[in-house]
Short mmCIF file of C-alpha atoms and ligand atoms in Angstrom, two decimals:
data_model
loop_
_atom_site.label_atom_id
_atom_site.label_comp_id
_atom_site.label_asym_id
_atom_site.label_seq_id
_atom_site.Cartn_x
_atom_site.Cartn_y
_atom_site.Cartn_z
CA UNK A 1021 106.75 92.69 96.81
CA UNK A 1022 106.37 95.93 95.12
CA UNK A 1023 103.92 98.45 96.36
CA UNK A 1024 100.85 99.56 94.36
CA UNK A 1025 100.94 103.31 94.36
CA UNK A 1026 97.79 104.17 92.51
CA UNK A 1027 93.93 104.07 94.23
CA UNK A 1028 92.28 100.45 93.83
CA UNK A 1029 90.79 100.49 90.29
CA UNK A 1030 87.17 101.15 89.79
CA UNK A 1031 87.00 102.80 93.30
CA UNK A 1032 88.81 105.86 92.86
CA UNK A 1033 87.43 108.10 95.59
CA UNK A 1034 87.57 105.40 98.05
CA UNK A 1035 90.22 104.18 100.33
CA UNK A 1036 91.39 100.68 101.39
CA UNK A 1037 90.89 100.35 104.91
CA UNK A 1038 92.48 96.82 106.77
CA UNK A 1039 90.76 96.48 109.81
CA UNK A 1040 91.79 94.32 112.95
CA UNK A 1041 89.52 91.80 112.13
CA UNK A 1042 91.04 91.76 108.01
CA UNK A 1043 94.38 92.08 109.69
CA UNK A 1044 94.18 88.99 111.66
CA UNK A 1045 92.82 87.18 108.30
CA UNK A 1046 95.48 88.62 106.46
CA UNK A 1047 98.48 87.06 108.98
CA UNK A 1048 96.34 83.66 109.61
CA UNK A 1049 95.81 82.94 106.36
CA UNK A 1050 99.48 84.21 104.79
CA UNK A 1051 100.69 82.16 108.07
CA UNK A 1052 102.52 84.14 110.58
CA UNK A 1053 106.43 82.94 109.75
CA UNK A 1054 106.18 84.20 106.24
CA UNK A 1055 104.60 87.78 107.41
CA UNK A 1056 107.56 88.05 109.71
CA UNK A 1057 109.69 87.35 106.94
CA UNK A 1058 107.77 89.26 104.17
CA UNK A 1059 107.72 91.84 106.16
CA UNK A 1060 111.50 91.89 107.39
CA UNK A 1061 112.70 91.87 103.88
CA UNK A 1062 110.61 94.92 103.26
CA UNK A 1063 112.37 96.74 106.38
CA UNK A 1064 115.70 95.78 105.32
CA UNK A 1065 114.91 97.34 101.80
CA UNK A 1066 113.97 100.26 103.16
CA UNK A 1067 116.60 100.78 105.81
CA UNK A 1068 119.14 100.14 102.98
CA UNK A 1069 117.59 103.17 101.02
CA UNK A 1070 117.63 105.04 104.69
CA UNK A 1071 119.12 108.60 102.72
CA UNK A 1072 115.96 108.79 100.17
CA UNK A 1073 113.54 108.96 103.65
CA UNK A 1074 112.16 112.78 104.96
CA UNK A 1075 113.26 111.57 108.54
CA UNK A 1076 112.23 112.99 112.31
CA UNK A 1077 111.73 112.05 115.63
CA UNK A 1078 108.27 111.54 116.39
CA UNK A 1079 106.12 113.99 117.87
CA UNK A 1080 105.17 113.24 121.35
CA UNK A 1081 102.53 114.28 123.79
CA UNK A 1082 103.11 112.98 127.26
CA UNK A 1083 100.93 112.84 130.16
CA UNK A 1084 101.63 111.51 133.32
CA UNK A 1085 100.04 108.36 132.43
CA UNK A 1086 101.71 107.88 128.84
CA UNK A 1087 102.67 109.04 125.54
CA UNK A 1088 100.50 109.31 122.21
CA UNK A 1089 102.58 109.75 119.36
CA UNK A 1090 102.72 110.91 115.44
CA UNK A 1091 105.24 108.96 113.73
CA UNK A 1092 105.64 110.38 109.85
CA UNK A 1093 108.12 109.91 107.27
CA UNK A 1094 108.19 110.14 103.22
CA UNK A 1095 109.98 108.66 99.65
CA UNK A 1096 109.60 110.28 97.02
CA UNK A 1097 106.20 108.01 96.00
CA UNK A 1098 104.55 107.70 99.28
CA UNK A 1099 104.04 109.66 102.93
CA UNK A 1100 103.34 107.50 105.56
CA UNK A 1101 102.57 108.07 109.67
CA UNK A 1102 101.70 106.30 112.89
CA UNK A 1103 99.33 107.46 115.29
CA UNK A 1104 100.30 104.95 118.52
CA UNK A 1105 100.06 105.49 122.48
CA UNK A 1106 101.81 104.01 124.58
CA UNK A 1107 100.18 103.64 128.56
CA UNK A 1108 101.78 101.27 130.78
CA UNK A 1109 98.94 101.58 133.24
CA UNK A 1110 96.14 100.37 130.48
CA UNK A 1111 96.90 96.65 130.56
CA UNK A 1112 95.53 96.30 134.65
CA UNK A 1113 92.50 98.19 133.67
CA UNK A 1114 91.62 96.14 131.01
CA UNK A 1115 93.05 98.11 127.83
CA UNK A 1116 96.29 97.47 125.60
CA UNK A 1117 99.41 99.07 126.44
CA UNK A 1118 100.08 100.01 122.52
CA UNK A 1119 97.46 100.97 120.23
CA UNK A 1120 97.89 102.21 116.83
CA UNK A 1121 96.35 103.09 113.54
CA UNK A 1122 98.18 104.55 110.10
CA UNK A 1123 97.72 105.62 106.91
CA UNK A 1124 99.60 105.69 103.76
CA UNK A 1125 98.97 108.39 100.73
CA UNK A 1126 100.11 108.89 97.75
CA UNK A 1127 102.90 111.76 97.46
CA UNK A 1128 101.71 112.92 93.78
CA UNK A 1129 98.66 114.21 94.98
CA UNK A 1130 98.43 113.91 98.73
CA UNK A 1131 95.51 111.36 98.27
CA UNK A 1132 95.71 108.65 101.20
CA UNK A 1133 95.63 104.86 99.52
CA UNK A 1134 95.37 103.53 102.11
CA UNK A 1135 94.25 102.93 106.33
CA UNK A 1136 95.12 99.97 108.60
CA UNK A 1137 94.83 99.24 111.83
CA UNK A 1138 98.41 98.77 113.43
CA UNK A 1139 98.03 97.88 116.85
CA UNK A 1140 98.68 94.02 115.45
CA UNK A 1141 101.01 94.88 112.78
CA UNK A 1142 103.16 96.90 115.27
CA UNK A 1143 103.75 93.61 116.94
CA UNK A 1144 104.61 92.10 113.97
CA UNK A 1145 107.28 94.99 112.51
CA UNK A 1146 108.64 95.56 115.69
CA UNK A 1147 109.27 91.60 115.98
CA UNK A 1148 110.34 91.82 112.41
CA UNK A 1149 113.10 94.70 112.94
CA UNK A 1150 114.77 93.10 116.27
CA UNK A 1151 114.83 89.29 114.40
CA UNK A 1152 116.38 91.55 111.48
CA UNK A 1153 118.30 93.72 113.31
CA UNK A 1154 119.60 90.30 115.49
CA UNK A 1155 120.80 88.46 111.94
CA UNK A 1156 123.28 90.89 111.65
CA UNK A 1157 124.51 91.58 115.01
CA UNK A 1158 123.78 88.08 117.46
CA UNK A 1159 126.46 85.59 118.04
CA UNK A 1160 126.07 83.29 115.11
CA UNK A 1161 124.24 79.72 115.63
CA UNK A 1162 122.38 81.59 119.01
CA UNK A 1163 119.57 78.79 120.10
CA UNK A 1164 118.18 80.86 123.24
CA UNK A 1165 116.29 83.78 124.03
CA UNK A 1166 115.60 84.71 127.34
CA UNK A 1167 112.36 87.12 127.11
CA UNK A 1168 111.68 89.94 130.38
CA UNK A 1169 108.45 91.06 129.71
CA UNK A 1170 106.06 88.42 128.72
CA UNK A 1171 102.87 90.80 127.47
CA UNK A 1172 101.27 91.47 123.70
CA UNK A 1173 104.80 92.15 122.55
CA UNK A 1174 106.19 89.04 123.51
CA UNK A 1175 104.86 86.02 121.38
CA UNK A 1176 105.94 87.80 118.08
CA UNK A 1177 109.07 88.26 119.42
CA UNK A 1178 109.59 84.59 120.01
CA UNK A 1179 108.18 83.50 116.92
CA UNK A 1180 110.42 86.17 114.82
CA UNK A 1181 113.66 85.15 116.43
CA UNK A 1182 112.83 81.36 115.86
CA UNK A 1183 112.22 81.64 111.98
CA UNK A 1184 114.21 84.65 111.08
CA UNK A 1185 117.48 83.97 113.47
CA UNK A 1186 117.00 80.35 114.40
CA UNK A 1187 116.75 80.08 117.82
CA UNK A 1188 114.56 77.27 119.34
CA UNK A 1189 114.21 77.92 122.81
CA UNK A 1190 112.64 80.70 124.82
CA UNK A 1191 112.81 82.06 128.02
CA UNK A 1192 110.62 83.41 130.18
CA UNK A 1193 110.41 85.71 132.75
CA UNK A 1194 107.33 88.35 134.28
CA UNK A 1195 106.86 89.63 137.46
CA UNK A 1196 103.09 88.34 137.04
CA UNK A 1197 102.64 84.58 136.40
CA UNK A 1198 99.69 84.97 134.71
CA UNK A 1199 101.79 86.76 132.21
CA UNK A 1200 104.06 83.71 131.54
CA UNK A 1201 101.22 81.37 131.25
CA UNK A 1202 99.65 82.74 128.29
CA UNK A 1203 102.60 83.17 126.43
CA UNK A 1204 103.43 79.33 127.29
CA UNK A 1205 100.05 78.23 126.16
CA UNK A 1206 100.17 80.81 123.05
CA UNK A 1207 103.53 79.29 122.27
CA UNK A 1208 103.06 75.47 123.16
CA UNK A 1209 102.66 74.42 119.04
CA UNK A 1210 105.20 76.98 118.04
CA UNK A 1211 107.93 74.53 117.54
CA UNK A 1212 109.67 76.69 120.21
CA UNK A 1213 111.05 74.65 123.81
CA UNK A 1214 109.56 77.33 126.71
CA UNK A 1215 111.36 77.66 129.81
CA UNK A 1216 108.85 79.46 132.74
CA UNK A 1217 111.66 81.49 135.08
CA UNK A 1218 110.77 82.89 138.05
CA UNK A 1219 113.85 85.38 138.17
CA UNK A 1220 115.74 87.60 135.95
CA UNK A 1221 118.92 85.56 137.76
CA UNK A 1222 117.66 82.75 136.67
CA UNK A 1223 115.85 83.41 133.11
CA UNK A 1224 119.24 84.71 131.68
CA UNK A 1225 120.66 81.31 131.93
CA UNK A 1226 122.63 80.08 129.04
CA UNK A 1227 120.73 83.05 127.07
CA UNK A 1228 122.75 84.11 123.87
CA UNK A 1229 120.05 86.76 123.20
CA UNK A 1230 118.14 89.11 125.92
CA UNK A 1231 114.58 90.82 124.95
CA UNK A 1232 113.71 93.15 127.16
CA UNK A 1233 110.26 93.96 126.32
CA UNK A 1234 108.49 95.07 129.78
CA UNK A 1235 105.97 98.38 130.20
CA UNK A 1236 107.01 100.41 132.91
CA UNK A 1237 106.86 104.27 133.47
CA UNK A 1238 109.96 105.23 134.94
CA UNK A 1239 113.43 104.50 134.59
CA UNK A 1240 113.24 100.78 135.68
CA UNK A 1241 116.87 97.99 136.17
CA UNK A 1242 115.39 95.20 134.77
CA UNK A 1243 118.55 93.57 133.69
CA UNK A 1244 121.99 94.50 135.89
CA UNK A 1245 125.16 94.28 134.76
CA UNK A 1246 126.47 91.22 136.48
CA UNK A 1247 123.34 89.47 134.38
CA UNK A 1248 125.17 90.18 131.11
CA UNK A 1249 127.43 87.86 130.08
CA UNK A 1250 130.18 88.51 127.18
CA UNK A 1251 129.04 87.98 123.54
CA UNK A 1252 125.45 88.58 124.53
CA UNK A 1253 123.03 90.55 122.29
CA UNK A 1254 120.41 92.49 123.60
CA UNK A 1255 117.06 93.71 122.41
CA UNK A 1256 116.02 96.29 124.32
CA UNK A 1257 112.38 97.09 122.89
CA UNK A 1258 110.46 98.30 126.35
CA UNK A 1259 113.04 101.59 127.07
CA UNK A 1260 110.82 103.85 123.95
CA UNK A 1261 110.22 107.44 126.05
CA UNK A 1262 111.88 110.12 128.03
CA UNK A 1263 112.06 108.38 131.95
CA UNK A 1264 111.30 105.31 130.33
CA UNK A 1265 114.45 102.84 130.18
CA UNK A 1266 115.13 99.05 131.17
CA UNK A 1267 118.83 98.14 131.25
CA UNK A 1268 121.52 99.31 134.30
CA UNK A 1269 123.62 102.01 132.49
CA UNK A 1270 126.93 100.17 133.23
CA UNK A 1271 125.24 97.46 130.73
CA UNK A 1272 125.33 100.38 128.55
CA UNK A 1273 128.87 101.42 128.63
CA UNK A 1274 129.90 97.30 128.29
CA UNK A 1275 128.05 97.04 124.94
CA UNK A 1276 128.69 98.44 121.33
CA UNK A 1277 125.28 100.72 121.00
CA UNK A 1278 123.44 100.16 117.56
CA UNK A 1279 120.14 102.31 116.98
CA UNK A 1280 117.60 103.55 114.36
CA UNK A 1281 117.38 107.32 113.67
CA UNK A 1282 120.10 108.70 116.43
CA UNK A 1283 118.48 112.22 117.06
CA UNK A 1284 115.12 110.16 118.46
CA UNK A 1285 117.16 107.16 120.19
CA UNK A 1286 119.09 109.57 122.17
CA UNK A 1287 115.83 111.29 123.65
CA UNK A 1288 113.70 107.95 123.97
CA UNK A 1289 116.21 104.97 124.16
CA UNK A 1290 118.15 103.09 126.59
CA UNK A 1291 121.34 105.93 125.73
CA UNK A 1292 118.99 109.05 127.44
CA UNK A 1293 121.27 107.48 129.84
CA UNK A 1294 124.79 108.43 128.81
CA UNK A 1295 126.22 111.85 127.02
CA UNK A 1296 125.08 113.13 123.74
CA UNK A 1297 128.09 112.39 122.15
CA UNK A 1298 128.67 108.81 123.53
CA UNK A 1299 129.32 106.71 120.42
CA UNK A 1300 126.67 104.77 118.10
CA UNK A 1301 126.23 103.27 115.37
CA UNK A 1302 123.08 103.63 113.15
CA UNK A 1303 122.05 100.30 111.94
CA UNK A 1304 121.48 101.23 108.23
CA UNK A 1305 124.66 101.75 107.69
CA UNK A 1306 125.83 98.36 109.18
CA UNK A 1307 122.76 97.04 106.56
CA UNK A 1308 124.52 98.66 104.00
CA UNK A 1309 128.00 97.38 104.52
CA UNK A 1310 129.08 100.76 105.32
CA UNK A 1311 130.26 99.94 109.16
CA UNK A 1312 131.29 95.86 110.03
CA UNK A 1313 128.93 94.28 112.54
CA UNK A 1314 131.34 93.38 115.59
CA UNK A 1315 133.63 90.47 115.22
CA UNK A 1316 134.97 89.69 118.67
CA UNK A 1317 132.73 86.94 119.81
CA UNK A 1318 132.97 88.66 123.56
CA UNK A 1319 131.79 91.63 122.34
CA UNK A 1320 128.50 92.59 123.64
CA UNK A 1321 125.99 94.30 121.59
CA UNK A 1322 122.65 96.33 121.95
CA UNK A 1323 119.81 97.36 119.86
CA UNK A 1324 118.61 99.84 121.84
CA UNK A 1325 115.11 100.12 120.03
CA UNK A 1326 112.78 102.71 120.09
CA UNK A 1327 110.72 102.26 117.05
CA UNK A 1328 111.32 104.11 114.15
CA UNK A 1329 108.29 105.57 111.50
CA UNK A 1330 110.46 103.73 108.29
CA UNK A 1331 109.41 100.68 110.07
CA UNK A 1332 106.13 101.63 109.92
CA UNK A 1333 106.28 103.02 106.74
CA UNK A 1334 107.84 99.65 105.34
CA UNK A 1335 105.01 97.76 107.45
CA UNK A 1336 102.09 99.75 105.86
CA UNK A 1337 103.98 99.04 102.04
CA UNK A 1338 103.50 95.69 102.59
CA UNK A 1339 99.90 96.08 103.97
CA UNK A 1340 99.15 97.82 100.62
CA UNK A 1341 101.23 96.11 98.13
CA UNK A 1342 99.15 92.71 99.95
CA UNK A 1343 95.48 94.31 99.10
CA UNK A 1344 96.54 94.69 95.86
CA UNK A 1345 97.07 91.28 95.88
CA UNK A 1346 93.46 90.58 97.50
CA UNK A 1347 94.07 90.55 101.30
CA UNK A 1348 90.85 91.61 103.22
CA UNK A 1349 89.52 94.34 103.31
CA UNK A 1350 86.86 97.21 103.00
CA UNK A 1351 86.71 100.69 100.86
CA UNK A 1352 86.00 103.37 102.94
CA UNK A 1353 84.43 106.85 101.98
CA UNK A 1354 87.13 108.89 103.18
CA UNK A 1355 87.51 111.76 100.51
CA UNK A 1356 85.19 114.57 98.84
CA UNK A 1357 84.74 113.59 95.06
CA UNK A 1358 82.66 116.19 93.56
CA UNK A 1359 82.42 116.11 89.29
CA UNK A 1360 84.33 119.52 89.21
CA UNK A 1361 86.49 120.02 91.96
CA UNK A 1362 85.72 123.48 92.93
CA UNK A 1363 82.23 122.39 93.25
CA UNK A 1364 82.33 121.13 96.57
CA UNK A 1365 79.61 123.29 98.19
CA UNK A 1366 77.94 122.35 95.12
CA UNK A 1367 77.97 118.73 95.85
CA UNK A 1368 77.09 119.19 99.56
CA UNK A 1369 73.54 120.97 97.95
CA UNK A 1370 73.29 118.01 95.18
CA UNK A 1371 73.30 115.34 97.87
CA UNK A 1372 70.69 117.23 100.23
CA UNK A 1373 68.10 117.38 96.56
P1 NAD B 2554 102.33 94.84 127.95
O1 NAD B 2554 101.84 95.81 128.96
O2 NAD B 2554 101.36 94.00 127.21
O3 NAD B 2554 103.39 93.84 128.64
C1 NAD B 2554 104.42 94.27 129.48
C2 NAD B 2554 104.76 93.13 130.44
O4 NAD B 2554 105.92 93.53 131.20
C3 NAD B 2554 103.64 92.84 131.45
O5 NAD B 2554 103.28 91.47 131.37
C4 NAD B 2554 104.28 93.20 132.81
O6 NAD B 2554 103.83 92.35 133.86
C5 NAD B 2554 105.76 92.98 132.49
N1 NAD B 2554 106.69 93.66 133.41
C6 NAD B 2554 106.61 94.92 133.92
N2 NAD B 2554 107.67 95.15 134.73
C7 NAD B 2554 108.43 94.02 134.71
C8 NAD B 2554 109.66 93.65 135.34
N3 NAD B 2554 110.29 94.48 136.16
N4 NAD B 2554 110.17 92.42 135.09
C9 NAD B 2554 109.52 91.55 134.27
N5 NAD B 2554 108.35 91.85 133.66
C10 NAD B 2554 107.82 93.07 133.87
O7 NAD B 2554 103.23 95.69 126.94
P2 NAD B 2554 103.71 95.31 125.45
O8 NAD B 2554 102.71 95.75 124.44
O9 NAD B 2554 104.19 93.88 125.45
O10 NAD B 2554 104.95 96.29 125.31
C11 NAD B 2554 106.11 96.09 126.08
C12 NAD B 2554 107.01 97.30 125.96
O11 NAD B 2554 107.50 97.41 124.64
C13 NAD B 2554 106.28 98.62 126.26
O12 NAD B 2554 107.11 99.42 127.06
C14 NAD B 2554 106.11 99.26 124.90
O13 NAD B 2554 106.09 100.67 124.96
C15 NAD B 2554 107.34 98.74 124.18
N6 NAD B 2554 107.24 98.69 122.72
C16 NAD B 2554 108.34 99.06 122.02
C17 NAD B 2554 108.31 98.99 120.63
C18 NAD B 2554 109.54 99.36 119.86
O14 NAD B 2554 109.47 99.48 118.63
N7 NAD B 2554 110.66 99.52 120.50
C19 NAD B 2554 107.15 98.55 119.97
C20 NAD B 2554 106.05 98.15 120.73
C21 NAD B 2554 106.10 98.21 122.12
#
């Protein structure tokens, strides 16, 4: 699916702008498997072109609440950034955890071509990285997943491991109930067997792969070390922020430690947790064939994710290169278009006449 770099003909001065509401058109009537997929082939193209990429770790402003974030990167055709929160505390008071919007421009003349909504389609790339990220790196033929952490995250998740790695049963375990219900419900025609656990002890059971995927604002142990069996992978998605980490560190020194961009990971990740120079490998480079994914079926291994803005970046590609193909959605009025364009005071008098 190649991107469309140019504005959408005929509307030149306006942008596309994909709503939650087009968003949610978009994946229901695309169906949600071949999003997941659609969109993890985009990621992997991208993280296998991983040198071409202006790369940083995102800027952060915390508050003792939460985070809210800038996530940008840039190719040589397009720029691309995040703007996404992340508040632990929001969900009991009624809001989302994760919000997030983005745009994507146009690198020949800075013009953006393009605003979504990502609060949805962060769900979907993040569940779209760790199925990726697990094809190359979970114990071949893996059938279960136990899931920690059964909130918005959680039902992409499942779904992404089932059609992009194969599993067919999922775990679950929250420390609310509630939690677990409405992912069972959500899940019940997924073609997925659910499992409701009411212990970490007991949701690991027979678990080839681990998600970790809770909210919590402080350096939490939801999984311990004697919960880890050999050959396990693990998906650590929750552990994204300084003070912010899920897994017991002796987990940590038991696995072999794969990651996106190393100089955020090692602020934000599970790995805050050990030295600087603890090794890791960066999972392009295992994409690319450049490092061997481990072979020794007792070997365990962890993507400790954080997010990255490629992700993103790939995730708003597809967005476009999909409107150019007709998805919904609306033009917006986002940029000055006067005749000459010096004349902009000029305009601002011609539009009071
Ligand atoms: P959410 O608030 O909707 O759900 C979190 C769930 O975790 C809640 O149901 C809560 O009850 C449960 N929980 C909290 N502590 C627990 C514990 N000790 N054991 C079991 N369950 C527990 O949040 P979400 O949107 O699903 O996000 C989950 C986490 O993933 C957040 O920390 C978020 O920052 C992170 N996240 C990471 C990425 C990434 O790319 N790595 C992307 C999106 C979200």
């Amino acid at each position: 699916m190649k991107p469309i770099t140019a504005p959408v003909p005929g509307h030149l001065a306006m942008v596309p702008f994909v709503s939650v509401a087009h968003m949610m058109q978009l994946v229901n009537q695309r169906g949600i498997e071949k999003v997941l997929h659609e969109l993890a082939d985009m990621i992997e193209v991208d993280f296998k072109r991983w040198p071409e990429f202006d790369k940083s770790a995102r800027v952060a402003a915390h508050s003792p609440d939460g985070v809210i974030e800038l996530m940008p990167t840039a190719d040589a055709d397009n720029y691309g950034f995040k703007y996404v929160n992340g508040h632990p505390k929001n969900m009991k008071e009624g809001y989302q955890t994760v919000t997030a919007f983005g745009v994507l421009s146009s690198v020949a003349n800075g013009y953006p071509i393009l605003l979504a909504e990502m609060t949805v389609l962060t769900a979907l790339r993040t569940a779209a990285t760790s199925a990726l990220v697990a094809k190359y790196l979970a114990p071949k033929g893996a059938k279960t997943m136990a899931m920690f952490g059964n909130g918005a995250q959680c039902e992409f998740q499942a779904i992404a491991f089932k059609t992009l790695v194969g599993i067919d049963t999922v775990r679950l375990f929250d420390i609310d109930l509630a939690a677990t219900d409405k992912v069972a419900r959500n899940l019940a025609n997924s073609g997925l067997k659910v499992v409701k656990c009411h212990s970490g002890q007991e949701v690991v059971e027979g678990a080839e792969i681990i998600t970790t995927c809770t909210a919590d604002k402080q350096n939490a142990t939801i999984l311990t070390d004697n919960m880890v069996g050999s050959g396990v992978h693990i998906n650590a998605i929750g552990g994204d922020c300084p003070g912010k980490t899920e897994l017991h560190r002796d987990i940590l020194l038991r696995s072999e430690i794969f990651v996106e961009y190393p100089p955020q990971t090692r602020i934000e990740g599970e790995i805050q947790q050990l030295g600087k120079n603890h090794p890791i490998t960066e999972l392009w480079r295992v994409m690319r064939d450049e490092i061997a994914a481990p072979r020794n079926p007792r070997q365990i291994t962890l993507f400790d994710s954080v997010g990255f803005a490629i992700e993103d970046f790939s995730a708003l590609r597809y967005i476009h290169a999909c409107v150019g193909q007709g998805a919904p959605h609306e033009l917006l009025d986002m940029l000055a278009d006067p005749d000459d364009p010096r004349d902009l005071f000029g305009m601002l008098l011609r539009a009071d006449a």
